[in-house]
Amino acid sequence: MVKLFRFDICSLVLASVFVATGLSAAIVTNLRCENLIDPLGIDVPKPRLSWIIESNRSNEKQTAYEIVVDGLWDSGRVESDQSIDVLYGGKELSPATRYSWKVRIWDGEGKPSDWSKPATFSTGLKEWSAKWIGYEDAASTQPVATVGAPAKAGERSLPARYLRKEFGITKKVSRATAYVCGLGFFNLFLNGEKVSNDMMDPVLSDFAKADYYVTFDVTEQLKQGTNALRVVLGNGRYFAPRIKLPSTDPEYGHPKLLLQLEVEFTDGTKTTLVSDETWRLTTNGPIRANNEYDGEEYDARMEMPGWNAAGFDDSKWQPAQAVAAPGGVLVAQMIQPMRVTQVMHPVGITNPTPGTYIVDMGQTFYGTVRLKASGPAGTQVRMTSAYSLNPDGTLKTADNRSARSTDVYTFKGQGLEVWNPELKGQGFRRVQVTGFPGTPTVDNFEGLVIHTDAEPVGEFQCSSDLINRIHRALWWGMPMFLRSVPLDPDRNERMPWMGDPAKDAESQAFNWNIEPFYAKWMDDVARSQRRDGTIPDVSMYLKRGSGVEWPAVFTILPDWFIDFYGDRSVADKHYDAMKKWVLAMSQRNALPDGTLKGTNYGDWCDTYTMDGKVSDYGATSLDLVSTAYEYNNCRIMERLAKLMGKTDDQANFAEIANKLKTAFNQRFLNPNTHVYLGDTQCGYVLALQFGLVPDDQCDAVIANLVKDIMVKHDGHLSVGLIGIQWLMQTLTNIGRPDVAWTIATQTTRPSWGYMLSQGSTTIWERWDYDTRGPGMNSEALLIQAGNLDAWFYQTLAGIRQAAPGFKKILIKPSVVGDLTWVYAHFDSPYGRIVSNWKIEGKILTMDVTIPANTTATIVVPGKNGGSHEVGSGHYQFTAPWANGN
Ligand code: RAM
């Protein structure tokens, strides 16, 4: 039953709230541990437990909760409205154990809910008795490209390592768990079946410091009798794909495996099976070469039928060698794995030169191609991937630089053969095929979209076709970077650069649950800190540079975790390292006037760099950018110190920040013209967004920024990698979402609309991708996107957090340009938030959903819309609307 309430907010407003008055109580659902659903192998002594409350009543609240963890902990009734990140408070958890847990809550009227359906988590392995095994073959470190073009100096690849082990199980199994670290990448099979649909496990890391192991529940796959385990080991980043060219990848060594299978029987006994020298190994399997930059080469004639099942004759194989451990600490992989998330069907196929075919997937993505064809034994099909075409219709591979991005398949000649590379991927849209037996059709190929399989949490649509298409391009482009660490997708580089994700993460977070992903990455960044406190501009592999702006992801993200996810754990964990870094930056880079010496890379590739007019470092003073960033770092540290009760630190960071602010304005701000040095959008935006502008000059500085956009640049942006992270939200914050809208809807260069008009399906690395020569010029390197997608959710739909983790929500859409409707939802830590407004004739209608256990301020657009304080529920507001409202 639905009842209509009418508010008398203003005589012109008809604001109505629909309240379901059904009496059903709150339901507790979506139980998560460490923000993962039923995680296997968690590695924390006190996991954080969260749940979502669903209810069809308005104003639903939690006033108390009770958690029960498998006999180990009954929290009893705890008077609290906390429903995310409740710290486990029971007896010490045992390693390698599965726990079941459940929760119930008491609502605003003090009524208890039913117990939730139980969820589970399992703890990681502590006692490793397994040995690292592999095959240390010095000769094979030479370049290998067995059937492709001859390898060039510096290209490195190896055939895959195939390992197997048979073992007997005589009793009834109650639970079997495999703990596996196979470096670089591994695939695990049990009795012929791959044990999961993960791709490219484990997550990347600096292997000398940390090695992630993956936990698999294999209870179902294990059988009584003889079982066969098999593992395929690829190079990943362990056996470096390049030593130089262009980056220095650390060389860790040959691929290696650590595996421990823990089996529990129904009679209460246990057994353990481990990797050791009794395993058999061969490199003479079908994967002849694999390398993320160059591709995978597969000779189906070398398949070994039956090798993954019990009874295979492996007498010609060699015993696995016990090899040195990689040297890092073993850490449980607590993020979602990479998976194939979509299968693409080609939209067309062309034949630019005799024997050469171009298969068009219709969309750029990161992943790989699947071949489905028949051919005589020995026929070799070569498939080279890239984004777009040369003018003559051939594939434009120049931007891949020296990455060959070529997969080679050799037919065994037995009916329909289906194959895809398993140990690599690349950013691409088109595939150039040569050597195909006969004439290929679109049915011979599929595209596999691969990325970290974070759960989707958002949807955005609006009345502007252009904005929808830009959102779609971002939606495709963003996951290309979610590959266990944020990683460039295409050329011979593919590095975890740290500058891009500081605000890209927020855009991603409105679309996917990336909390575990970035929490893990902050660990990687912390591990890359040097003794002197500096952090490289690119973490883990190419450990180059020690700037302020790029590593600032190490202050910005932990701080943002608190705001966005209500999660303090990242800041708590890394506080000391963050402090050390921020202090090192202000000391190392200090100039006599109190500002900072500029460090790499400034407002990288801004629009002034178009056509080579200025260098890639952009037009904004590097000193200005670095000083502004360090100021922001100090304010973040001041805030965190306050939160953590570290009063000395709080005072110290406040003092450094105050001095930086004074020095910044003395040096960079002209008090008469209110122009920041260089008169660039990036300079204004950083000063405004970070709170550097003296209060009495704010209006004048804003006017200069707006003039720069609207007059000097005719409604276009002029920023690069740094400016774009803050530009759009700054314009909203200063009350000019209309200016941001003008920028967002441009279709002339430089703009996102222009990129799409040139046929792109993702966002370019450079604003002048189309007129640049090859080199550092990717069609899908998202550095010019920053906070844009978040801006669609935050400003056009108006969904923002007003208290950490969206415990309090602000719904405040901006009706800009010719927009007539917006629909967005976002699954916040407390549940789904919906903002949906539309203008029809002279009426604006707004439907809003606020999840249980939160409150919200809803600001209805328009002169008479008003501001409404509400609890959870579904609300509809209508207000008169006139143009220019
Ligand atoms: C390029 C990439 C990367 C960027 C660096 C500075 O290699 O675009 O994302 O951060 O430059």
JSON list of C-alpha atoms in Angstrom, two decimals, residues 76-202:
[
{"chain": "A", "resi": 76, "resn": "GLY", "atom": "CA", "xyz": [25.82, -9.71, 21.61]},
{"chain": "A", "resi": 77, "resn": "ARG", "atom": "CA", "xyz": [23.53, -6.79, 21.02]},
{"chain": "A", "resi": 78, "resn": "VAL", "atom": "CA", "xyz": [25.66, -3.75, 20.24]},
{"chain": "A", "resi": 79, "resn": "GLU", "atom": "CA", "xyz": [23.89, -0.39, 20.34]},
{"chain": "A", "resi": 80, "resn": "SER", "atom": "CA", "xyz": [25.23, 1.12, 17.16]},
{"chain": "A", "resi": 81, "resn": "ASP", "atom": "CA", "xyz": [24.15, 2.29, 13.73]},
{"chain": "A", "resi": 82, "resn": "GLN", "atom": "CA", "xyz": [27.41, 1.05, 12.21]},
{"chain": "A", "resi": 83, "resn": "SER", "atom": "CA", "xyz": [26.73, -1.39, 9.37]},
{"chain": "A", "resi": 84, "resn": "ILE", "atom": "CA", "xyz": [29.93, -1.13, 7.38]},
{"chain": "A", "resi": 85, "resn": "ASP", "atom": "CA", "xyz": [33.44, -2.10, 8.40]},
{"chain": "A", "resi": 86, "resn": "VAL", "atom": "CA", "xyz": [32.61, -3.49, 11.83]},
{"chain": "A", "resi": 87, "resn": "LEU", "atom": "CA", "xyz": [35.85, -4.92, 13.12]},
{"chain": "A", "resi": 88, "resn": "TYR", "atom": "CA", "xyz": [35.78, -8.61, 14.04]},
{"chain": "A", "resi": 89, "resn": "GLY", "atom": "CA", "xyz": [36.07, -8.79, 17.82]},
{"chain": "A", "resi": 90, "resn": "GLY", "atom": "CA", "xyz": [36.10, -12.49, 18.58]},
{"chain": "A", "resi": 91, "resn": "LYS", "atom": "CA", "xyz": [38.71, -15.07, 19.48]},
{"chain": "A", "resi": 92, "resn": "GLU", "atom": "CA", "xyz": [41.82, -15.32, 17.35]},
{"chain": "A", "resi": 93, "resn": "LEU", "atom": "CA", "xyz": [41.00, -16.74, 13.92]},
{"chain": "A", "resi": 94, "resn": "SER", "atom": "CA", "xyz": [42.85, -19.89, 12.91]},
{"chain": "A", "resi": 95, "resn": "PRO", "atom": "CA", "xyz": [44.68, -20.03, 9.60]},
{"chain": "A", "resi": 96, "resn": "ALA", "atom": "CA", "xyz": [43.33, -22.01, 6.64]},
{"chain": "A", "resi": 97, "resn": "THR", "atom": "CA", "xyz": [39.88, -22.23, 8.15]},
{"chain": "A", "resi": 98, "resn": "ARG", "atom": "CA", "xyz": [36.47, -21.42, 6.79]},
{"chain": "A", "resi": 99, "resn": "TYR", "atom": "CA", "xyz": [34.09, -19.43, 8.94]},
{"chain": "A", "resi": 100, "resn": "SER", "atom": "CA", "xyz": [30.42, -18.87, 8.56]},
{"chain": "A", "resi": 101, "resn": "TRP", "atom": "CA", "xyz": [28.90, -15.68, 9.92]},
{"chain": "A", "resi": 102, "resn": "LYS", "atom": "CA", "xyz": [25.55, -13.97, 10.16]},
{"chain": "A", "resi": 103, "resn": "VAL", "atom": "CA", "xyz": [24.12, -10.77, 11.46]},
{"chain": "A", "resi": 104, "resn": "ARG", "atom": "CA", "xyz": [20.82, -9.34, 12.63]},
{"chain": "A", "resi": 105, "resn": "ILE", "atom": "CA", "xyz": [19.88, -5.78, 13.40]},
{"chain": "A", "resi": 106, "resn": "TRP", "atom": "CA", "xyz": [17.38, -3.83, 15.46]},
{"chain": "A", "resi": 107, "resn": "ASP", "atom": "CA", "xyz": [15.49, -1.15, 13.60]},
{"chain": "A", "resi": 108, "resn": "GLY", "atom": "CA", "xyz": [14.45, 2.36, 14.61]},
{"chain": "A", "resi": 109, "resn": "GLU", "atom": "CA", "xyz": [11.54, 0.99, 16.62]},
{"chain": "A", "resi": 110, "resn": "GLY", "atom": "CA", "xyz": [13.77, -1.47, 18.43]},
{"chain": "A", "resi": 111, "resn": "LYS", "atom": "CA", "xyz": [12.41, -4.47, 16.52]},
{"chain": "A", "resi": 112, "resn": "PRO", "atom": "CA", "xyz": [14.93, -7.16, 15.60]},
{"chain": "A", "resi": 113, "resn": "SER", "atom": "CA", "xyz": [15.28, -8.39, 12.04]},
{"chain": "A", "resi": 114, "resn": "ASP", "atom": "CA", "xyz": [15.60, -12.04, 11.17]},
{"chain": "A", "resi": 115, "resn": "TRP", "atom": "CA", "xyz": [19.12, -13.37, 11.03]},
{"chain": "A", "resi": 116, "resn": "SER", "atom": "CA", "xyz": [20.73, -12.81, 7.65]},
{"chain": "A", "resi": 117, "resn": "LYS", "atom": "CA", "xyz": [21.50, -15.75, 5.44]},
{"chain": "A", "resi": 118, "resn": "PRO", "atom": "CA", "xyz": [24.95, -16.90, 6.58]},
{"chain": "A", "resi": 119, "resn": "ALA", "atom": "CA", "xyz": [27.97, -15.77, 4.59]},
{"chain": "A", "resi": 120, "resn": "THR", "atom": "CA", "xyz": [31.46, -17.20, 4.74]},
{"chain": "A", "resi": 121, "resn": "PHE", "atom": "CA", "xyz": [35.06, -16.17, 4.68]},
{"chain": "A", "resi": 122, "resn": "SER", "atom": "CA", "xyz": [38.13, -18.28, 4.96]},
{"chain": "A", "resi": 123, "resn": "THR", "atom": "CA", "xyz": [41.51, -17.42, 6.38]},
{"chain": "A", "resi": 124, "resn": "GLY", "atom": "CA", "xyz": [44.84, -17.65, 4.61]},
{"chain": "A", "resi": 125, "resn": "LEU", "atom": "CA", "xyz": [47.57, -20.24, 4.93]},
{"chain": "A", "resi": 126, "resn": "LYS", "atom": "CA", "xyz": [50.34, -19.66, 7.46]},
{"chain": "A", "resi": 127, "resn": "GLU", "atom": "CA", "xyz": [52.29, -22.92, 7.48]},
{"chain": "A", "resi": 128, "resn": "TRP", "atom": "CA", "xyz": [53.73, -23.49, 4.05]},
{"chain": "A", "resi": 129, "resn": "SER", "atom": "CA", "xyz": [55.40, -26.85, 3.59]},
{"chain": "A", "resi": 130, "resn": "ALA", "atom": "CA", "xyz": [55.35, -26.63, -0.22]},
{"chain": "A", "resi": 131, "resn": "LYS", "atom": "CA", "xyz": [58.56, -25.94, -2.16]},
{"chain": "A", "resi": 132, "resn": "TRP", "atom": "CA", "xyz": [59.00, -23.49, -4.98]},
{"chain": "A", "resi": 133, "resn": "ILE", "atom": "CA", "xyz": [59.51, -25.51, -8.15]},
{"chain": "A", "resi": 134, "resn": "GLY", "atom": "CA", "xyz": [60.29, -24.68, -11.76]},
{"chain": "A", "resi": 135, "resn": "TYR", "atom": "CA", "xyz": [62.91, -25.08, -14.39]},
{"chain": "A", "resi": 136, "resn": "GLU", "atom": "CA", "xyz": [65.97, -22.84, -14.35]},
{"chain": "A", "resi": 137, "resn": "ASP", "atom": "CA", "xyz": [67.06, -23.03, -17.95]},
{"chain": "A", "resi": 138, "resn": "ALA", "atom": "CA", "xyz": [69.64, -20.38, -18.72]},
{"chain": "A", "resi": 139, "resn": "ALA", "atom": "CA", "xyz": [69.58, -21.08, -22.45]},
{"chain": "A", "resi": 140, "resn": "SER", "atom": "CA", "xyz": [65.92, -20.31, -22.70]},
{"chain": "A", "resi": 141, "resn": "THR", "atom": "CA", "xyz": [66.38, -16.74, -21.49]},
{"chain": "A", "resi": 142, "resn": "GLN", "atom": "CA", "xyz": [67.49, -15.98, -25.01]},
{"chain": "A", "resi": 143, "resn": "PRO", "atom": "CA", "xyz": [64.89, -14.28, -27.19]},
{"chain": "A", "resi": 144, "resn": "VAL", "atom": "CA", "xyz": [62.31, -16.79, -28.27]},
{"chain": "A", "resi": 145, "resn": "ALA", "atom": "CA", "xyz": [59.85, -16.34, -31.07]},
{"chain": "A", "resi": 146, "resn": "THR", "atom": "CA", "xyz": [59.38, -19.75, -32.47]},
{"chain": "A", "resi": 147, "resn": "VAL", "atom": "CA", "xyz": [57.01, -19.23, -35.34]},
{"chain": "A", "resi": 148, "resn": "GLY", "atom": "CA", "xyz": [56.68, -15.46, -35.55]},
{"chain": "A", "resi": 149, "resn": "ALA", "atom": "CA", "xyz": [59.15, -13.07, -37.11]},
{"chain": "A", "resi": 150, "resn": "PRO", "atom": "CA", "xyz": [62.69, -13.33, -35.78]},
{"chain": "A", "resi": 151, "resn": "ALA", "atom": "CA", "xyz": [63.04, -11.86, -32.32]},
{"chain": "A", "resi": 152, "resn": "LYS", "atom": "CA", "xyz": [64.80, -8.55, -31.99]},
{"chain": "A", "resi": 153, "resn": "ALA", "atom": "CA", "xyz": [67.34, -7.78, -29.31]},
{"chain": "A", "resi": 154, "resn": "GLY", "atom": "CA", "xyz": [65.61, -7.15, -26.02]},
{"chain": "A", "resi": 155, "resn": "GLU", "atom": "CA", "xyz": [62.49, -9.15, -26.81]},
{"chain": "A", "resi": 156, "resn": "ARG", "atom": "CA", "xyz": [62.10, -11.99, -24.42]},
{"chain": "A", "resi": 157, "resn": "SER", "atom": "CA", "xyz": [59.74, -14.84, -24.21]},
{"chain": "A", "resi": 158, "resn": "LEU", "atom": "CA", "xyz": [59.65, -18.45, -23.10]},
{"chain": "A", "resi": 159, "resn": "PRO", "atom": "CA", "xyz": [57.54, -21.47, -23.83]},
{"chain": "A", "resi": 160, "resn": "ALA", "atom": "CA", "xyz": [55.04, -22.13, -21.05]},
{"chain": "A", "resi": 161, "resn": "ARG", "atom": "CA", "xyz": [56.04, -24.49, -18.28]},
{"chain": "A", "resi": 162, "resn": "TYR", "atom": "CA", "xyz": [53.67, -27.44, -17.85]},
{"chain": "A", "resi": 163, "resn": "LEU", "atom": "CA", "xyz": [53.66, -29.19, -14.51]},
{"chain": "A", "resi": 164, "resn": "ARG", "atom": "CA", "xyz": [51.69, -32.15, -13.28]},
{"chain": "A", "resi": 165, "resn": "LYS", "atom": "CA", "xyz": [51.25, -34.40, -10.29]},
{"chain": "A", "resi": 166, "resn": "GLU", "atom": "CA", "xyz": [49.06, -37.40, -9.64]},
{"chain": "A", "resi": 167, "resn": "PHE", "atom": "CA", "xyz": [47.91, -38.36, -6.17]},
{"chain": "A", "resi": 168, "resn": "GLY", "atom": "CA", "xyz": [45.45, -40.75, -4.60]},
{"chain": "A", "resi": 169, "resn": "ILE", "atom": "CA", "xyz": [42.50, -39.96, -2.37]},
{"chain": "A", "resi": 170, "resn": "THR", "atom": "CA", "xyz": [40.97, -42.89, -0.57]},
{"chain": "A", "resi": 171, "resn": "LYS", "atom": "CA", "xyz": [38.56, -41.33, 1.90]},
{"chain": "A", "resi": 172, "resn": "LYS", "atom": "CA", "xyz": [35.53, -39.11, 1.62]},
{"chain": "A", "resi": 173, "resn": "VAL", "atom": "CA", "xyz": [36.54, -35.46, 1.36]},
{"chain": "A", "resi": 174, "resn": "SER", "atom": "CA", "xyz": [34.74, -32.80, 3.36]},
{"chain": "A", "resi": 175, "resn": "ARG", "atom": "CA", "xyz": [36.78, -29.84, 2.16]},
{"chain": "A", "resi": 176, "resn": "ALA", "atom": "CA", "xyz": [39.74, -29.30, -0.13]},
{"chain": "A", "resi": 177, "resn": "THR", "atom": "CA", "xyz": [41.51, -25.99, -0.58]},
{"chain": "A", "resi": 178, "resn": "ALA", "atom": "CA", "xyz": [44.37, -25.17, -2.93]},
{"chain": "A", "resi": 179, "resn": "TYR", "atom": "CA", "xyz": [46.72, -22.28, -2.12]},
{"chain": "A", "resi": 180, "resn": "VAL", "atom": "CA", "xyz": [48.68, -21.37, -5.22]},
{"chain": "A", "resi": 181, "resn": "CYS", "atom": "CA", "xyz": [51.25, -18.82, -6.28]},
{"chain": "A", "resi": 182, "resn": "GLY", "atom": "CA", "xyz": [52.49, -19.38, -9.82]},
{"chain": "A", "resi": 183, "resn": "LEU", "atom": "CA", "xyz": [54.74, -16.62, -11.15]},
{"chain": "A", "resi": 184, "resn": "GLY", "atom": "CA", "xyz": [54.34, -14.78, -13.55]},
{"chain": "A", "resi": 185, "resn": "PHE", "atom": "CA", "xyz": [50.84, -16.15, -14.34]},
{"chain": "A", "resi": 186, "resn": "PHE", "atom": "CA", "xyz": [49.34, -19.57, -13.73]},
{"chain": "A", "resi": 187, "resn": "ASN", "atom": "CA", "xyz": [46.34, -21.67, -14.66]},
{"chain": "A", "resi": 188, "resn": "LEU", "atom": "CA", "xyz": [45.40, -24.50, -12.33]},
{"chain": "A", "resi": 189, "resn": "PHE", "atom": "CA", "xyz": [43.51, -27.60, -13.47]},
{"chain": "A", "resi": 190, "resn": "LEU", "atom": "CA", "xyz": [42.25, -30.51, -11.43]},
{"chain": "A", "resi": 191, "resn": "ASN", "atom": "CA", "xyz": [41.18, -33.71, -13.14]},
{"chain": "A", "resi": 192, "resn": "GLY", "atom": "CA", "xyz": [41.02, -32.01, -16.48]},
{"chain": "A", "resi": 193, "resn": "GLU", "atom": "CA", "xyz": [38.97, -28.99, -15.45]},
{"chain": "A", "resi": 194, "resn": "LYS", "atom": "CA", "xyz": [40.26, -25.50, -14.83]},
{"chain": "A", "resi": 195, "resn": "VAL", "atom": "CA", "xyz": [39.45, -24.89, -11.18]},
{"chain": "A", "resi": 196, "resn": "SER", "atom": "CA", "xyz": [38.09, -21.38, -11.69]},
{"chain": "A", "resi": 197, "resn": "ASN", "atom": "CA", "xyz": [37.38, -18.87, -14.43]},
{"chain": "A", "resi": 198, "resn": "ASP", "atom": "CA", "xyz": [40.15, -16.54, -13.21]},
{"chain": "A", "resi": 199, "resn": "MET", "atom": "CA", "xyz": [42.52, -15.18, -15.83]},
{"chain": "A", "resi": 200, "resn": "MET", "atom": "CA", "xyz": [46.13, -14.20, -15.30]},
{"chain": "A", "resi": 201, "resn": "ASP", "atom": "CA", "xyz": [46.44, -15.03, -11.62]},
{"chain": "A", "resi": 202, "resn": "PRO", "atom": "CA", "xyz": [48.09, -13.94, -9.42]}
]
